[in-house]
PDB file of C-alpha atoms in Angstrom:
ATOM      1  CA  MET A   1    -159.910 -73.420 -12.894  1.00  0.00           C
ATOM      2  CA  ASN A   2    -156.396 -73.452 -11.593  1.00  0.00           C
ATOM      3  CA  ARG A   3    -154.051 -71.013 -13.164  1.00  0.00           C
ATOM      4  CA  HIS A   4    -150.312 -71.443 -13.030  1.00  0.00           C
ATOM      5  CA  ARG A   5    -147.963 -68.634 -13.839  1.00  0.00           C
ATOM      6  CA  LEU A   6    -145.289 -69.731 -16.244  1.00  0.00           C
ATOM      7  CA  TRP A   7    -141.850 -68.555 -15.331  1.00  0.00           C
ATOM      8  CA  ILE A   8    -139.010 -68.957 -17.800  1.00  0.00           C
ATOM      9  CA  ALA A   9    -135.551 -68.416 -16.489  1.00  0.00           C
ATOM     10  CA  THR A  10    -133.417 -66.334 -18.776  1.00  0.00           C
ATOM     11  CA  SER A  11    -130.073 -64.721 -18.200  1.00  0.00           C
ATOM     12  CA  ARG A  12    -127.168 -63.312 -20.058  1.00  0.00           C
ATOM     13  CA  GLY A  13    -124.974 -65.972 -21.595  1.00  0.00           C
ATOM     14  CA  ARG A  14    -125.909 -69.479 -22.588  1.00  0.00           C
ATOM     15  CA  TRP A  15    -129.544 -69.170 -21.371  1.00  0.00           C
ATOM     16  CA  ALA A  16    -130.261 -66.092 -23.454  1.00  0.00           C
ATOM     17  CA  GLY A  17    -131.433 -68.150 -26.402  1.00  0.00           C
ATOM     18  CA  TRP A  18    -134.267 -69.833 -24.538  1.00  0.00           C
ATOM     19  CA  THR A  19    -137.683 -68.716 -25.765  1.00  0.00           C
ATOM     20  CA  LEU A  20    -141.230 -69.154 -24.590  1.00  0.00           C
ATOM     21  CA  ALA A  21    -142.074 -71.239 -27.627  1.00  0.00           C
ATOM     22  CA  GLY A  22    -139.141 -73.566 -27.061  1.00  0.00           C
ATOM     23  CA  THR A  23    -140.045 -74.070 -23.441  1.00  0.00           C
ATOM     24  CA  LEU A  24    -143.686 -74.801 -24.212  1.00  0.00           C
ATOM     25  CA  LEU A  25    -142.603 -77.692 -26.410  1.00  0.00           C
ATOM     26  CA  LEU A  26    -141.227 -79.396 -23.316  1.00  0.00           C
ATOM     27  CA  LEU A  27    -144.459 -79.153 -21.378  1.00  0.00           C
ATOM     28  CA  SER A  28    -147.070 -81.868 -21.096  1.00  0.00           C
ATOM     29  CA  PRO A  29    -150.433 -81.189 -22.788  1.00  0.00           C
ATOM     30  CA  PHE A  30    -151.974 -80.445 -19.385  1.00  0.00           C
ATOM     31  CA  ALA A  31    -149.209 -78.053 -18.415  1.00  0.00           C
ATOM     32  CA  LEU A  32    -149.401 -76.407 -21.808  1.00  0.00           C
ATOM     33  CA  THR A  33    -153.119 -75.825 -21.358  1.00  0.00           C
ATOM     34  CA  GLN A  34    -152.503 -74.283 -17.958  1.00  0.00           C
ATOM     35  CA  ALA A  35    -149.624 -72.179 -19.220  1.00  0.00           C
ATOM     36  CA  VAL A  36    -151.667 -70.450 -21.888  1.00  0.00           C
ATOM     37  CA  ALA A  37    -154.197 -67.985 -20.513  1.00  0.00           C
ATOM     38  CA  ARG A  38    -157.681 -69.334 -21.208  1.00  0.00           C
ATOM     39  CA  GLU A  39    -160.447 -67.363 -22.804  1.00  0.00           C
ATOM     40  CA  GLY A  40    -163.792 -67.059 -21.128  1.00  0.00           C
ATOM     41  CA  VAL A  41    -165.127 -66.485 -17.644  1.00  0.00           C
ATOM     42  CA  GLU A  42    -163.171 -66.780 -14.432  1.00  0.00           C
ATOM     43  CA  VAL A  43    -164.467 -68.891 -11.556  1.00  0.00           C
ATOM     44  CA  GLY A  44    -162.763 -70.521  -8.607  1.00  0.00           C
ATOM     45  CA  GLN A  45    -162.181 -74.148  -7.754  1.00  0.00           C
ATOM     46  CA  ASN A  46    -164.946 -76.526  -6.748  1.00  0.00           C
ATOM     47  CA  SER A  47    -165.849 -76.442  -3.080  1.00  0.00           C
ATOM     48  CA  ALA A  48    -164.036 -78.868  -0.786  1.00  0.00           C
ATOM     49  CA  PHE A  49    -167.437 -79.893   0.598  1.00  0.00           C
ATOM     50  CA  SER A  50    -168.170 -81.728  -2.650  1.00  0.00           C
ATOM     51  CA  LYS A  51    -165.362 -84.170  -1.844  1.00  0.00           C
ATOM     52  CA  LEU A  52    -167.261 -85.419   1.205  1.00  0.00           C
ATOM     53  CA  VAL A  53    -169.752 -87.306  -0.945  1.00  0.00           C
ATOM     54  CA  PRO A  54    -168.551 -89.697  -3.694  1.00  0.00           C
ATOM     55  CA  ALA A  55    -169.415 -88.424  -7.164  1.00  0.00           C
ATOM     56  CA  GLU A  56    -170.441 -91.933  -8.213  1.00  0.00           C
ATOM     57  CA  ASP A  57    -173.041 -92.086  -5.448  1.00  0.00           C
ATOM     58  CA  VAL A  58    -174.488 -88.701  -6.343  1.00  0.00           C
ATOM     59  CA  GLU A  59    -174.713 -89.551 -10.034  1.00  0.00           C
ATOM     60  CA  ARG A  60    -176.227 -92.973  -9.328  1.00  0.00           C
ATOM     61  CA  SER A  61    -178.873 -91.450  -7.085  1.00  0.00           C
ATOM     62  CA  ALA A  62    -179.650 -88.776  -9.672  1.00  0.00           C
ATOM     63  CA  ALA A  63    -179.999 -91.372 -12.441  1.00  0.00           C
ATOM     64  CA  GLN A  64    -182.428 -93.406 -10.346  1.00  0.00           C
ATOM     65  CA  GLN A  65    -184.538 -90.402  -9.456  1.00  0.00           C
ATOM     66  CA  PHE A  66    -184.532 -89.116 -13.024  1.00  0.00           C
ATOM     67  CA  ALA A  67    -185.750 -92.505 -14.249  1.00  0.00           C
ATOM     68  CA  GLN A  68    -188.484 -92.472 -11.611  1.00  0.00           C
ATOM     69  CA  LEU A  69    -189.500 -88.971 -12.604  1.00  0.00           C
ATOM     70  CA  GLN A  70    -189.699 -89.979 -16.262  1.00  0.00           C
ATOM     71  CA  SER A  71    -191.711 -93.091 -15.421  1.00  0.00           C
ATOM     72  CA  GLN A  72    -194.202 -91.195 -13.306  1.00  0.00           C
ATOM     73  CA  ALA A  73    -194.497 -88.393 -15.854  1.00  0.00           C
ATOM     74  CA  LYS A  74    -195.131 -90.975 -18.569  1.00  0.00           C
ATOM     75  CA  ALA A  75    -197.845 -92.593 -16.453  1.00  0.00           C
ATOM     76  CA  LYS A  76    -199.569 -89.200 -16.320  1.00  0.00           C
ATOM     77  CA  ASN A  77    -199.099 -88.664 -20.077  1.00  0.00           C
ATOM     78  CA  ALA A  78    -196.816 -85.760 -19.216  1.00  0.00           C
ATOM     79  CA  LEU A  79    -193.599 -87.051 -20.810  1.00  0.00           C
ATOM     80  CA  ALA A  80    -192.993 -85.791 -24.345  1.00  0.00           C
ATOM     81  CA  SER A  81    -192.488 -88.452 -26.998  1.00  0.00           C
ATOM     82  CA  ARG A  82    -189.211 -88.543 -28.890  1.00  0.00           C
ATOM     83  CA  ASP A  83    -190.826 -87.054 -32.006  1.00  0.00           C
ATOM     84  CA  ASP A  84    -192.159 -84.025 -30.130  1.00  0.00           C
ATOM     85  CA  PRO A  85    -190.826 -80.907 -31.939  1.00  0.00           C
ATOM     86  CA  GLN A  86    -189.995 -79.100 -28.716  1.00  0.00           C
ATOM     87  CA  LEU A  87    -188.094 -82.089 -27.351  1.00  0.00           C
ATOM     88  CA  GLN A  88    -186.184 -82.427 -30.614  1.00  0.00           C
ATOM     89  CA  ARG A  89    -185.336 -78.737 -30.382  1.00  0.00           C
ATOM     90  CA  LEU A  90    -183.995 -79.182 -26.844  1.00  0.00           C
ATOM     91  CA  ARG A  91    -181.907 -82.183 -27.852  1.00  0.00           C
ATOM     92  CA  GLU A  92    -180.373 -80.335 -30.797  1.00  0.00           C
ATOM     93  CA  ILE A  93    -179.351 -77.480 -28.510  1.00  0.00           C
ATOM     94  CA  ALA A  94    -177.936 -79.965 -25.988  1.00  0.00           C
ATOM     95  CA  LYS A  95    -175.878 -81.641 -28.731  1.00  0.00           C
ATOM     96  CA  LYS A  96    -174.128 -78.352 -29.362  1.00  0.00           C
ATOM     97  CA  ILE A  97    -173.501 -77.525 -25.705  1.00  0.00           C
ATOM     98  CA  ILE A  98    -172.401 -80.904 -24.328  1.00  0.00           C
ATOM     99  CA  PRO A  99    -169.068 -81.153 -26.224  1.00  0.00           C
ATOM    100  CA  PHE A 100    -167.832 -78.064 -24.378  1.00  0.00           C
ATOM    101  CA  SER A 101    -168.622 -79.505 -20.951  1.00  0.00           C
ATOM    102  CA  LEU A 102    -165.488 -81.641 -20.657  1.00  0.00           C
ATOM    103  CA  GLU A 103    -163.220 -78.715 -19.841  1.00  0.00           C
ATOM    104  CA  TRP A 104    -165.264 -78.032 -16.727  1.00  0.00           C
ATOM    105  CA  ASN A 105    -165.587 -81.598 -15.482  1.00  0.00           C
ATOM    106  CA  PRO A 106    -163.645 -84.578 -16.901  1.00  0.00           C
ATOM    107  CA  ARG A 107    -166.319 -86.958 -15.578  1.00  0.00           C
ATOM    108  CA  ALA A 108    -168.748 -85.500 -18.109  1.00  0.00           C
ATOM    109  CA  LYS A 109    -167.218 -87.574 -20.905  1.00  0.00           C
ATOM    110  CA  ASP A 110    -168.626 -90.713 -19.277  1.00  0.00           C
ATOM    111  CA  TRP A 111    -172.020 -89.295 -18.378  1.00  0.00           C
ATOM    112  CA  LYS A 112    -175.077 -90.834 -20.023  1.00  0.00           C
ATOM    113  CA  TRP A 113    -176.628 -87.549 -21.059  1.00  0.00           C
ATOM    114  CA  GLU A 114    -180.421 -87.448 -21.325  1.00  0.00           C
ATOM    115  CA  VAL A 115    -182.860 -84.695 -22.256  1.00  0.00           C
ATOM    116  CA  SER A 116    -186.556 -84.895 -21.362  1.00  0.00           C
ATOM    117  CA  LEU A 117    -189.512 -82.562 -21.746  1.00  0.00           C
ATOM    118  CA  ILE A 118    -192.276 -82.721 -19.160  1.00  0.00           C
ATOM    119  CA  SER A 119    -195.723 -81.247 -19.641  1.00  0.00           C
ATOM    120  CA  SER A 120    -196.222 -78.933 -16.682  1.00  0.00           C
ATOM    121  CA  PRO A 121    -197.195 -75.265 -16.384  1.00  0.00           C
ATOM    122  CA  GLN A 122    -194.246 -74.632 -14.102  1.00  0.00           C
ATOM    123  CA  ILE A 123    -191.480 -72.356 -15.319  1.00  0.00           C
ATOM    124  CA  ASN A 124    -188.698 -74.773 -14.499  1.00  0.00           C
ATOM    125  CA  ALA A 125    -185.696 -76.629 -15.886  1.00  0.00           C
ATOM    126  CA  PHE A 126    -182.816 -78.539 -14.316  1.00  0.00           C
ATOM    127  CA  CYS A 127    -179.817 -80.734 -14.973  1.00  0.00           C
ATOM    128  CA  MET A 128    -179.168 -83.413 -12.381  1.00  0.00           C
ATOM    129  CA  PRO A 129    -175.679 -84.758 -11.663  1.00  0.00           C
ATOM    130  CA  GLY A 130    -174.600 -87.078 -14.443  1.00  0.00           C
ATOM    131  CA  GLY A 131    -176.153 -84.993 -17.221  1.00  0.00           C
ATOM    132  CA  LYS A 132    -179.878 -85.615 -16.694  1.00  0.00           C
ATOM    133  CA  ILE A 133    -181.583 -82.590 -18.275  1.00  0.00           C
ATOM    134  CA  ALA A 134    -185.294 -81.811 -18.014  1.00  0.00           C
ATOM    135  CA  PHE A 135    -187.345 -78.857 -19.171  1.00  0.00           C
ATOM    136  CA  TYR A 136    -190.954 -78.182 -18.259  1.00  0.00           C
ATOM    137  CA  THR A 137    -193.212 -76.972 -21.055  1.00  0.00           C
ATOM    138  CA  GLY A 138    -194.115 -73.950 -18.950  1.00  0.00           C
ATOM    139  CA  ILE A 139    -190.698 -72.346 -19.325  1.00  0.00           C
ATOM    140  CA  LEU A 140    -190.806 -72.722 -23.114  1.00  0.00           C
ATOM    141  CA  ASP A 141    -194.423 -71.768 -23.694  1.00  0.00           C
ATOM    142  CA  LYS A 142    -194.963 -69.008 -21.161  1.00  0.00           C
ATOM    143  CA  LEU A 143    -191.686 -67.200 -21.812  1.00  0.00           C
ATOM    144  CA  LYS A 144    -191.605 -67.830 -25.578  1.00  0.00           C
ATOM    145  CA  LEU A 145    -187.887 -68.557 -25.410  1.00  0.00           C
ATOM    146  CA  SER A 146    -185.670 -68.224 -28.466  1.00  0.00           C
ATOM    147  CA  ASP A 147    -183.028 -70.882 -29.121  1.00  0.00           C
ATOM    148  CA  ASP A 148    -180.394 -68.546 -27.697  1.00  0.00           C
ATOM    149  CA  GLU A 149    -182.433 -68.086 -24.518  1.00  0.00           C
ATOM    150  CA  VAL A 150    -183.044 -71.832 -24.212  1.00  0.00           C
ATOM    151  CA  ALA A 151    -179.292 -72.341 -24.541  1.00  0.00           C
ATOM    152  CA  MET A 152    -178.702 -69.874 -21.711  1.00  0.00           C
ATOM    153  CA  VAL A 153    -181.121 -71.763 -19.461  1.00  0.00           C
ATOM    154  CA  MET A 154    -179.637 -75.112 -20.443  1.00  0.00           C
ATOM    155  CA  GLY A 155    -176.074 -73.870 -20.083  1.00  0.00           C
ATOM    156  CA  HIS A 156    -176.880 -72.550 -16.626  1.00  0.00           C
ATOM    157  CA  GLU A 157    -178.382 -75.844 -15.486  1.00  0.00           C
ATOM    158  CA  VAL A 158    -175.618 -77.938 -17.049  1.00  0.00           C
ATOM    159  CA  ALA A 159    -173.102 -75.688 -15.290  1.00  0.00           C
ATOM    160  CA  HIS A 160    -174.624 -76.631 -11.937  1.00  0.00           C
ATOM    161  CA  ALA A 161    -173.971 -80.297 -12.757  1.00  0.00           C
ATOM    162  CA  LEU A 162    -170.463 -79.696 -14.088  1.00  0.00           C
ATOM    163  CA  ARG A 163    -169.461 -77.611 -11.077  1.00  0.00           C
ATOM    164  CA  GLU A 164    -171.032 -80.251  -8.786  1.00  0.00           C
ATOM    165  CA  HIS A 165    -173.136 -77.800  -6.828  1.00  0.00           C
ATOM    166  CA  ALA A 166    -175.618 -80.485  -5.756  1.00  0.00           C
ATOM    167  CA  ARG A 167    -172.740 -82.644  -4.527  1.00  0.00           C
ATOM    168  CA  GLU A 168    -171.441 -79.644  -2.593  1.00  0.00           C
ATOM    169  CA  ARG A 169    -174.891 -79.108  -1.026  1.00  0.00           C
ATOM    170  CA  MET A 170    -174.942 -82.780  -0.063  1.00  0.00           C
ATOM    171  CA  GLY A 171    -171.499 -82.510   1.499  1.00  0.00           C
ATOM    172  CA  LYS A 172    -172.535 -79.530   3.585  1.00  0.00           C
ATOM    173  CA  THR A 173    -175.732 -81.283   4.613  1.00  0.00           C
ATOM    174  CA  ALA A 174    -173.764 -84.398   5.564  1.00  0.00           C
ATOM    175  CA  VAL A 175    -171.570 -82.287   7.835  1.00  0.00           C
ATOM    176  CA  THR A 176    -174.546 -80.482   9.344  1.00  0.00           C
ATOM    177  CA  HIS A 177    -176.527 -83.634  10.020  1.00  0.00           C
ATOM    178  CA  GLY A 178    -173.588 -85.870  10.865  1.00  0.00           C
ATOM    179  CA  ALA A 179    -174.394 -88.399   8.169  1.00  0.00           C
ATOM    180  CA  ALA A 180    -173.264 -89.032   4.618  1.00  0.00           C
ATOM    181  CA  ARG A 181    -176.509 -90.730   3.537  1.00  0.00           C
ATOM    182  CA  ILE A 182    -178.578 -88.130   1.725  1.00  0.00           C
ATOM    183  CA  GLY A 183    -182.222 -88.779   0.920  1.00  0.00           C
ATOM    184  CA  GLY A 184    -183.971 -88.337  -2.404  1.00  0.00           C
ATOM    185  CA  ALA A 185    -185.731 -85.224  -1.158  1.00  0.00           C
ATOM    186  CA  LEU A 186    -182.438 -83.347  -1.380  1.00  0.00           C
ATOM    187  CA  LEU A 187    -182.244 -83.604  -5.152  1.00  0.00           C
ATOM    188  CA  ALA A 188    -185.967 -83.006  -5.434  1.00  0.00           C
ATOM    189  CA  GLY A 189    -185.669 -79.860  -3.349  1.00  0.00           C
ATOM    190  CA  VAL A 190    -182.626 -78.555  -5.188  1.00  0.00           C
ATOM    191  CA  PHE A 191    -184.067 -79.064  -8.665  1.00  0.00           C
ATOM    192  CA  GLY A 192    -187.631 -77.976  -7.941  1.00  0.00           C
ATOM    193  CA  ILE A 193    -189.193 -81.246  -9.091  1.00  0.00           C
ATOM    194  CA  ASP A 194    -192.960 -80.869  -9.378  1.00  0.00           C
ATOM    195  CA  PRO A 195    -194.554 -82.738  -6.414  1.00  0.00           C
ATOM    196  CA  ASN A 196    -197.648 -83.313  -8.580  1.00  0.00           C
ATOM    197  CA  LEU A 197    -195.544 -85.411 -10.950  1.00  0.00           C
ATOM    198  CA  THR A 198    -193.636 -87.468  -8.421  1.00  0.00           C
ATOM    199  CA  ASP A 199    -194.036 -88.913  -4.949  1.00  0.00           C
ATOM    200  CA  MET A 200    -190.275 -89.033  -4.379  1.00  0.00           C
ATOM    201  CA  LEU A 201    -190.535 -86.251  -1.817  1.00  0.00           C
ATOM    202  CA  ALA A 202    -192.475 -88.510   0.498  1.00  0.00           C
ATOM    203  CA  ARG A 203    -189.511 -90.867   0.783  1.00  0.00           C
ATOM    204  CA  GLY A 204    -186.939 -88.268   1.820  1.00  0.00           C
ATOM    205  CA  GLY A 205    -186.185 -86.290   4.942  1.00  0.00           C
ATOM    206  CA  ALA A 206    -188.437 -83.273   5.269  1.00  0.00           C
ATOM    207  CA  ASN A 207    -185.563 -81.210   6.677  1.00  0.00           C
ATOM    208  CA  LEU A 208    -183.857 -81.317   3.267  1.00  0.00           C
ATOM    209  CA  LEU A 209    -186.751 -80.007   1.210  1.00  0.00           C
ATOM    210  CA  THR A 210    -185.790 -76.362   1.535  1.00  0.00           C
ATOM    211  CA  LEU A 211    -182.189 -76.864   0.420  1.00  0.00           C
ATOM    212  CA  GLU A 212    -181.242 -74.505  -2.392  1.00  0.00           C
ATOM    213  CA  PHE A 213    -178.163 -73.577  -4.353  1.00  0.00           C
ATOM    214  CA  SER A 214    -176.267 -70.704  -2.812  1.00  0.00           C
ATOM    215  CA  ARG A 215    -176.096 -67.268  -4.371  1.00  0.00           C
ATOM    216  CA  GLU A 216    -172.462 -68.026  -5.240  1.00  0.00           C
ATOM    217  CA  ASP A 217    -173.542 -71.228  -6.993  1.00  0.00           C
ATOM    218  CA  GLU A 218    -176.104 -69.316  -9.025  1.00  0.00           C
ATOM    219  CA  SER A 219    -173.658 -66.603 -10.040  1.00  0.00           C
ATOM    220  CA  GLU A 220    -171.115 -69.225 -11.051  1.00  0.00           C
ATOM    221  CA  ALA A 221    -173.698 -71.161 -13.064  1.00  0.00           C
ATOM    222  CA  ASP A 222    -174.701 -67.963 -14.858  1.00  0.00           C
ATOM    223  CA  LEU A 223    -171.121 -67.339 -15.955  1.00  0.00           C
ATOM    224  CA  VAL A 224    -170.145 -70.909 -16.830  1.00  0.00           C
ATOM    225  CA  GLY A 225    -173.474 -71.455 -18.578  1.00  0.00           C
ATOM    226  CA  MET A 226    -173.022 -68.289 -20.596  1.00  0.00           C
ATOM    227  CA  GLU A 227    -169.603 -69.487 -21.732  1.00  0.00           C
ATOM    228  CA  LEU A 228    -170.912 -72.937 -22.654  1.00  0.00           C
ATOM    229  CA  ALA A 229    -173.680 -71.386 -24.742  1.00  0.00           C
ATOM    230  CA  ALA A 230    -171.287 -68.955 -26.438  1.00  0.00           C
ATOM    231  CA  ARG A 231    -168.805 -71.689 -27.353  1.00  0.00           C
ATOM    232  CA  ALA A 232    -171.708 -73.680 -28.800  1.00  0.00           C
ATOM    233  CA  GLY A 233    -172.639 -70.785 -31.084  1.00  0.00           C
ATOM    234  CA  PHE A 234    -175.511 -69.255 -29.114  1.00  0.00           C
ATOM    235  CA  ASP A 235    -175.636 -65.515 -28.512  1.00  0.00           C
ATOM    236  CA  PRO A 236    -174.720 -64.887 -24.845  1.00  0.00           C
ATOM    237  CA  ARG A 237    -176.527 -61.539 -24.976  1.00  0.00           C
ATOM    238  CA  ALA A 238    -179.686 -63.632 -24.760  1.00  0.00           C
ATOM    239  CA  GLY A 239    -178.930 -63.908 -21.049  1.00  0.00           C
ATOM    240  CA  VAL A 240    -180.109 -60.321 -20.683  1.00  0.00           C
ATOM    241  CA  THR A 241    -183.419 -60.861 -22.480  1.00  0.00           C
ATOM    242  CA  LEU A 242    -183.911 -64.152 -20.641  1.00  0.00           C
ATOM    243  CA  TRP A 243    -183.698 -62.507 -17.247  1.00  0.00           C
ATOM    244  CA  GLN A 244    -185.881 -59.640 -18.371  1.00  0.00           C
ATOM    245  CA  LYS A 245    -188.529 -62.225 -19.227  1.00  0.00           C
ATOM    246  CA  MET A 246    -187.924 -63.997 -15.940  1.00  0.00           C
ATOM    247  CA  SER A 247    -188.343 -60.764 -14.012  1.00  0.00           C
ATOM    248  CA  ALA A 248    -191.624 -60.089 -15.784  1.00  0.00           C
ATOM    249  CA  ALA A 249    -192.799 -63.638 -15.044  1.00  0.00           C
ATOM    250  CA  ASN A 250    -191.891 -63.150 -11.400  1.00  0.00           C
ATOM    251  CA  LYS A 251    -194.563 -60.500 -10.956  1.00  0.00           C
ATOM    252  CA  GLY A 252    -197.281 -62.141  -8.920  1.00  0.00           C
ATOM    253  CA  ALA A 253    -196.731 -65.759  -7.904  1.00  0.00           C
ATOM    254  CA  PRO A 254    -193.033 -66.636  -8.351  1.00  0.00           C
ATOM    255  CA  PRO A 255    -192.404 -69.571 -10.723  1.00  0.00           C
ATOM    256  CA  GLN A 256    -190.565 -72.575  -9.334  1.00  0.00           C
ATOM    257  CA  TRP A 257    -187.431 -71.947 -11.385  1.00  0.00           C
ATOM    258  CA  LEU A 258    -187.103 -68.479  -9.902  1.00  0.00           C
ATOM    259  CA  SER A 259    -187.687 -69.678  -6.353  1.00  0.00           C
ATOM    260  CA  THR A 260    -184.231 -71.250  -6.419  1.00  0.00           C
ATOM    261  CA  HIS A 261    -182.672 -68.782  -8.869  1.00  0.00           C
ATOM    262  CA  PRO A 262    -182.386 -65.229  -7.543  1.00  0.00           C
ATOM    263  CA  SER A 263    -183.095 -62.684 -10.228  1.00  0.00           C
ATOM    264  CA  GLY A 264    -182.990 -58.944 -10.645  1.00  0.00           C
ATOM    265  CA  GLY A 265    -180.996 -56.119 -12.076  1.00  0.00           C
ATOM    266  CA  SER A 266    -177.796 -57.220 -10.370  1.00  0.00           C
ATOM    267  CA  ARG A 267    -177.915 -60.522 -12.226  1.00  0.00           C
ATOM    268  CA  ILE A 268    -178.347 -58.817 -15.582  1.00  0.00           C
ATOM    269  CA  ALA A 269    -175.552 -56.394 -14.702  1.00  0.00           C
ATOM    270  CA  GLU A 270    -173.190 -59.288 -13.943  1.00  0.00           C
ATOM    271  CA  ILE A 271    -174.014 -60.925 -17.260  1.00  0.00           C
ATOM    272  CA  GLU A 272    -173.394 -57.668 -19.110  1.00  0.00           C
ATOM    273  CA  ARG A 273    -170.120 -57.172 -17.270  1.00  0.00           C
ATOM    274  CA  ASN A 274    -168.867 -60.564 -18.474  1.00  0.00           C
ATOM    275  CA  LEU A 275    -170.089 -60.327 -22.055  1.00  0.00           C
ATOM    276  CA  PRO A 276    -166.691 -59.054 -23.296  1.00  0.00           C
ATOM    277  CA  ARG A 277    -165.158 -62.320 -22.049  1.00  0.00           C
ATOM    278  CA  VAL A 278    -167.487 -64.540 -24.051  1.00  0.00           C
ATOM    279  CA  MET A 279    -168.503 -62.551 -27.133  1.00  0.00           C
ATOM    280  CA  PRO A 280    -165.243 -63.466 -28.949  1.00  0.00           C
ATOM    281  CA  LEU A 281    -166.037 -67.142 -28.311  1.00  0.00           C
ATOM    282  CA  TYR A 282    -169.498 -66.715 -29.781  1.00  0.00           C
ATOM    283  CA  GLU A 283    -168.235 -64.780 -32.788  1.00  0.00           C
ATOM    284  CA  ARG A 284    -165.615 -67.443 -33.478  1.00  0.00           C
ATOM    285  CA  ALA A 285    -168.196 -70.224 -33.193  1.00  0.00           C
ATOM    286  CA  ARG A 286    -170.437 -68.476 -35.709  1.00  0.00           C
ATOM    287  CA  ARG A 287    -167.766 -68.187 -38.406  1.00  0.00           C
TER     288      ARG A 287
END
């Protein structure tokens, strides 16, 4: 987020009576927001590479692929019905998180948010551009996630969408390959979509299948996601227990969610280092 330092000219004489409060009254709402130091985590601006691919195109492609994924999961009896308790739980958590997304991306107010639950043993979850959220039952059942831990996962994935990390990956790929047309395999590769549930991978370029979010993207999503969860009233300290569970699950064959999400002690340490920035937000939300 951009930060502008507010300078107020004062001098002896007729300007001595000017005050910060009086000056703030003259500012626009946007300038006022920028003038007051924000609470929460600190991250930089979105990558310039994201501007190389129109947001509308990315969101349209994501919506189409999400609909295809849902359709194919339903055909395999793998799509949870709307009265499924776990799906209802996910949607209630999403309802609390989504209102705080607008600060990070003004486009989010027009997104058609969706939350789906797919029956699959994979430990995986994602949020596609445009607010298309999916959890696999494996991540809920195998890790026995609390609501706070689910909120940390969801916040992390929503943060990827808000910060347009997939769009940035597409922009970089467009530059590398000299073309702006990005196949469906890109989103499938980025979000770890189960190839047993969808044949979308077969229609994309194989050279895009290994595309992953960068380490910087992951660190940013951790921080932004933690803030989103805290503002929504979920304990951000759950990020520590979440990654402890993830590390334990990573022993042996790595789950899909971890294959694109680097884990380890350094990740937990970064979360702990930023807890003082978000704990006041959580405590205020819980009052």
